Short mmCIF file of C-alpha atoms in Angstrom, two decimals:
data_model
loop_
_atom_site.label_atom_id
_atom_site.label_comp_id
_atom_site.label_asym_id
_atom_site.label_seq_id
_atom_site.Cartn_x
_atom_site.Cartn_y
_atom_site.Cartn_z
CA MET W 7 87.87 107.97 92.54
CA SER W 8 91.08 109.90 92.72
CA SER W 9 93.06 111.88 95.19
CA GLY W 10 91.20 114.14 97.59
CA ASP W 11 94.12 116.25 98.57
CA PRO W 12 94.72 119.46 96.57
CA GLN W 13 98.41 118.94 97.08
CA THR W 14 98.30 115.89 94.80
CA SER W 15 97.31 117.73 91.60
CA ALA W 16 99.68 119.52 89.37
CA ALA W 17 101.46 122.58 90.78
CA HIS W 18 100.98 125.82 88.75
CA ASP W 19 104.77 126.76 89.12
CA GLY W 20 105.97 123.63 87.41
CA ARG W 21 107.20 121.79 90.54
CA ALA W 22 106.83 118.04 90.55
CA VAL W 23 104.00 116.94 92.76
CA ALA W 24 103.15 113.56 94.27
CA ASN W 25 100.13 111.72 92.91
CA ASP W 26 99.87 114.07 89.93
CA TYR W 27 96.66 112.75 88.41
CA ASP W 28 96.71 115.51 85.83
CA SER W 29 99.66 113.89 84.21
CA PHE W 30 97.96 110.59 83.60
CA ALA W 31 94.21 111.46 83.88
CA GLN W 32 93.13 109.99 80.51
CA ALA W 33 95.07 106.72 81.05
CA TYR W 34 93.75 106.36 84.59
CA ALA W 35 90.21 106.99 83.56
CA ALA W 36 90.40 104.43 80.78
CA GLU W 37 92.03 101.83 82.97
CA SER W 38 89.75 102.26 85.98
CA GLU W 39 86.55 102.07 83.89
CA SER W 40 86.48 98.23 83.84
CA ASN W 41 89.63 96.97 85.68
CA LEU W 42 89.47 94.64 88.70
CA HIS W 43 90.15 96.97 91.50
CA ASN W 44 87.91 99.82 90.35
CA GLY W 45 85.36 98.41 87.91
CA TYR W 46 84.76 95.04 89.56
CA TYR W 47 85.59 95.89 93.20
CA ALA W 48 85.58 99.41 94.69
CA ARG W 49 82.82 100.87 92.50
CA PRO W 50 80.36 98.04 92.85
CA ALA W 51 80.94 97.92 96.58
CA ILE W 52 80.32 101.69 96.96
CA LEU W 53 77.20 101.57 94.85
CA ASP W 54 75.96 98.63 97.00
CA LEU W 55 76.65 100.46 100.28
CA ALA W 56 74.96 103.69 98.90
CA GLY W 57 71.73 101.70 98.27
CA ASP W 58 68.63 103.79 97.48
CA VAL W 59 69.79 107.37 96.89
CA ALA W 60 66.73 108.63 95.02
CA GLY W 61 66.25 112.34 95.91
CA ARG W 62 69.25 112.55 98.20
CA ARG W 63 71.82 115.32 97.92
CA LEU W 64 75.15 113.50 97.37
CA LEU W 65 78.73 114.85 97.26
CA ASP W 66 81.54 112.72 95.75
CA VAL W 67 84.92 113.92 97.08
CA GLY W 68 87.58 112.80 94.63
CA CYS W 69 85.05 112.16 92.01
CA GLY W 70 87.69 111.53 89.30
CA ALA W 71 86.16 111.06 85.82
CA GLY W 72 82.70 110.84 87.24
CA THR W 73 81.92 107.24 86.79
CA VAL W 74 80.37 106.70 90.32
CA LEU W 75 78.57 110.07 90.03
CA GLU W 76 76.96 108.98 86.81
CA ALA W 77 75.71 105.71 88.36
CA LEU W 78 74.33 107.51 91.37
CA ARG W 79 72.66 110.20 89.27
CA ASP W 80 71.06 107.49 87.24
CA ARG W 81 69.60 106.16 90.53
CA GLY W 82 67.95 109.51 91.23
CA ALA W 83 70.60 111.22 93.43
CA ILE W 84 71.13 114.96 93.23
CA VAL W 85 74.98 114.83 92.68
CA THR W 86 77.87 117.17 93.17
CA GLY W 87 81.45 116.18 92.49
CA VAL W 88 84.75 117.70 93.53
CA ASP W 89 88.35 116.76 92.54
CA PRO W 90 91.69 118.52 92.72
CA SER W 91 92.61 117.30 89.16
CA ILE W 92 91.49 119.72 86.49
CA LYS W 93 92.06 116.94 83.77
CA LEU W 94 89.80 114.45 85.62
CA LEU W 95 87.15 117.01 86.05
CA GLU W 96 87.21 117.76 82.33
CA LEU W 97 86.62 114.00 81.72
CA ALA W 98 83.80 114.11 84.26
CA ARG W 99 82.13 117.01 82.53
CA GLN W 100 82.32 115.10 79.31
CA ARG W 101 80.49 112.25 80.95
CA LEU W 102 77.95 114.14 83.00
CA GLY W 103 77.27 117.22 80.77
CA GLU W 104 78.13 120.82 80.88
CA ASP W 105 75.55 121.57 83.54
CA ALA W 106 76.92 119.11 85.97
CA ALA W 107 77.81 120.43 89.58
CA LEU W 108 81.53 119.84 89.43
CA HIS W 109 84.16 121.92 91.39
CA GLN W 110 87.96 121.85 91.65
CA ALA W 111 88.50 121.18 95.37
CA GLY W 112 89.75 118.52 97.66
CA LEU W 113 90.48 117.65 101.29
CA GLY W 114 93.52 118.69 103.28
CA GLY W 115 93.50 122.34 102.11
CA ALA W 116 90.96 125.04 101.84
CA PRO W 117 87.36 124.31 103.08
CA LEU W 118 84.97 122.70 100.69
CA PRO W 119 82.95 125.33 98.79
CA PHE W 120 79.61 124.41 100.33
CA PRO W 121 77.49 125.56 103.33
CA ASP W 122 77.04 123.48 106.51
CA GLY W 123 74.65 120.56 106.17
CA ALA W 124 74.43 120.83 102.36
CA PHE W 125 74.43 117.10 101.73
CA ASP W 126 72.61 113.99 102.74
CA ASP W 127 75.45 111.65 101.73
CA ALA W 128 79.16 112.09 100.94
CA LEU W 129 81.55 109.72 99.35
CA ALA W 130 85.37 109.57 99.96
CA CYS W 131 86.24 106.63 97.82
CA LEU W 132 90.04 105.94 97.65
CA VAL W 133 90.79 109.48 98.97
CA LEU W 134 91.70 109.46 102.67
CA HIS W 135 94.72 107.10 102.27
CA TYR W 136 96.55 109.94 100.39
CA LEU W 137 96.37 112.09 103.64
CA GLU W 138 98.72 111.93 106.58
CA ASP W 139 96.33 113.74 108.90
CA TRP W 140 92.57 112.91 108.85
CA THR W 141 91.47 115.41 111.53
CA ALA W 142 90.63 118.42 109.45
CA PRO W 143 89.38 116.46 106.34
CA LEU W 144 86.92 114.43 108.45
CA ALA W 145 85.76 117.54 110.29
CA GLU W 146 85.09 119.23 106.91
CA LEU W 147 83.15 116.26 105.67
CA ARG W 148 81.11 116.18 108.85
CA ARG W 149 80.42 119.93 108.43
CA VAL W 150 78.99 119.58 104.96
CA LEU W 151 76.66 116.70 105.98
CA ALA W 152 73.24 117.12 107.37
CA PRO W 153 72.61 115.60 110.84
CA GLY W 154 72.04 111.88 110.28
CA GLY W 155 73.80 112.12 106.93
CA ARG W 156 76.18 109.31 105.79
CA LEU W 157 79.76 109.29 104.79
CA ILE W 158 80.80 106.28 102.71
CA VAL W 159 84.53 105.58 102.71
CA ALA W 160 86.90 103.27 100.84
CA VAL W 161 90.59 103.12 101.81
CA ASN W 162 93.50 100.72 101.29
CA HIS W 163 93.01 97.88 103.57
CA PRO W 164 95.63 98.29 106.41
CA PHE W 165 96.44 94.60 106.32
CA VAL W 166 97.55 94.85 102.61
CA TYR W 167 100.36 97.19 103.79
CA ARG W 168 101.51 94.50 106.24
CA LEU W 169 101.40 91.80 103.50
CA GLN W 170 103.45 93.97 101.14
CA HIS W 171 105.82 95.26 103.83
CA PRO W 172 106.18 92.34 106.29
CA HIS W 173 109.02 94.02 108.22
CA ALA W 174 107.16 97.40 108.62
CA ASP W 175 105.48 98.48 111.76
CA TYR W 176 101.72 97.93 111.27
CA PHE W 177 100.86 100.18 114.17
CA ALA W 178 102.79 103.32 112.81
CA THR W 179 101.39 105.86 110.42
CA SER W 180 103.70 105.35 107.52
CA LYS W 181 104.26 106.82 104.11
CA TRP W 182 104.70 104.35 101.12
CA SER W 183 104.53 104.28 97.41
CA GLU W 184 103.41 101.96 94.70
CA GLU W 185 104.11 101.72 91.00
CA TYR W 186 101.15 101.34 88.55
CA THR W 187 100.61 101.08 84.86
CA PHE W 188 97.43 102.65 83.66
CA SER W 189 96.63 101.87 80.01
CA GLY W 190 100.35 101.67 79.32
CA ARG W 191 101.18 104.91 81.27
CA ASN W 192 103.50 104.53 84.34
CA ALA W 193 102.48 106.29 87.43
CA THR W 194 103.63 106.37 91.11
CA LEU W 195 101.05 106.79 93.87
CA THR W 196 102.06 107.63 97.43
CA TYR W 197 99.86 106.68 100.37
CA TRP W 198 99.71 106.92 104.15
CA HIS W 199 99.12 103.64 105.95
CA ARG W 200 97.33 103.67 109.28
CA PRO W 201 96.19 100.79 111.44
CA LEU W 202 92.54 99.93 111.72
CA HIS W 203 92.19 101.30 115.24
CA ALA W 204 93.57 104.65 114.15
CA MET W 205 91.00 104.79 111.34
CA THR W 206 88.05 104.03 113.59
CA SER W 207 89.19 106.46 116.30
CA ALA W 208 89.54 109.22 113.74
CA PHE W 209 85.99 108.60 112.58
CA THR W 210 84.47 108.58 116.00
CA GLU W 211 86.48 111.61 117.12
CA ALA W 212 85.14 113.60 114.12
CA GLY W 213 81.52 112.94 115.31
CA PHE W 214 80.62 109.87 113.20
CA ARG W 215 79.07 106.62 114.23
CA ILE W 216 80.37 103.56 112.44
CA ALA W 217 77.41 101.75 110.93
CA VAL W 218 79.14 99.36 108.58
CA ILE W 219 82.62 97.87 108.13
CA SER W 220 82.80 95.82 104.98
CA GLU W 221 85.35 93.57 103.23
CA PRO W 222 83.26 92.61 100.25
CA PRO W 223 83.84 90.14 97.45
CA PRO W 224 84.40 91.42 93.98
CA ALA W 225 81.42 91.82 91.63
CA PRO W 226 79.93 88.94 89.72
CA GLY W 227 81.93 88.14 86.60
CA ALA W 228 85.21 89.21 88.03
CA ARG W 229 86.68 85.71 88.19
CA GLU W 230 85.71 85.04 84.56
CA ARG W 231 87.14 88.34 83.31
CA PHE W 232 90.38 88.15 85.29
CA PRO W 233 91.14 84.43 85.54
CA GLU W 234 94.91 84.83 85.85
CA VAL W 235 94.56 87.14 88.83
CA PHE W 236 92.19 84.85 90.66
CA GLN W 237 94.44 81.85 89.89
CA GLU W 238 97.27 83.71 91.52
CA VAL W 239 95.31 85.11 94.53
CA PHE W 240 93.45 81.85 95.28
CA ARG W 241 96.12 79.40 94.34
CA ASN W 242 96.05 77.94 97.89
CA LEU W 243 92.32 78.81 98.50
CA PRO W 244 90.45 77.30 95.64
CA SER W 245 87.03 77.84 97.30
CA ALA W 246 87.57 81.47 98.22
CA THR W 247 85.53 84.21 96.74
CA ALA W 248 87.00 87.39 98.24
CA PHE W 249 90.36 89.14 98.45
CA LEU W 250 91.87 91.90 100.47
CA ARG W 251 92.53 95.28 98.75
CA PHE W 252 90.22 97.97 100.13
CA LEU W 253 88.23 98.47 103.34
CA PHE W 254 84.80 100.04 103.23
CA PHE W 255 82.96 102.03 105.89
CA VAL W 256 79.48 103.59 106.24
CA LEU W 257 79.57 106.27 108.82
CA GLU W 258 76.57 108.24 110.19
CA ALA W 259 76.95 111.90 111.16
CA ALA W 260 75.87 112.45 114.74
#
């Protein structure tokens, strides 16, 4: 679960690059293993939406350190992962083994290194929101999916941008950044906000049918593990069980 844009990994000529996961890969992998947003929210939601994947050829674009790939492989999927970050791919190989099908690649640049219709399912979990233009990336994902294949997407929920930037234009495609601390390591991630209608239009124009739009609750045990977060989020909603952070889609290739 990292960036899917090759421009977000470290530049070979030493230039500073946005969203440089290579510079904090180990810290990010350690933090995201069991934190609230990844370990108890995005990852369980993706696995739930994927369902029965036994025997299915599955591509994880932005596979990061391979946590989701490992879970899906354990469920019987035939998995392949790509990520622009060399350091995250090294961690994924340690997790999955030397023979794992892992490639340095991403969206927004060169074509993915796979033939047409190579996969039954593809994941783009916390990837597309790094990209200003979704046209070519979605076309490429559609290309590598077999007819009837599924694309499972998780992105920043567009309403979160509105909550965090109340004076911004919700309907504009806008660039914004957020500061994080991953296992004590500071990092800045830069995103592109787009309204919900722009997302759904991009999906349908790329040849996908929207099968599911999901705003799931966190996984069981999250409230007990992160009581201070839930106390803050639900201070005025004591009976609530869900919160807004990511938005999930299941898309079917026409």
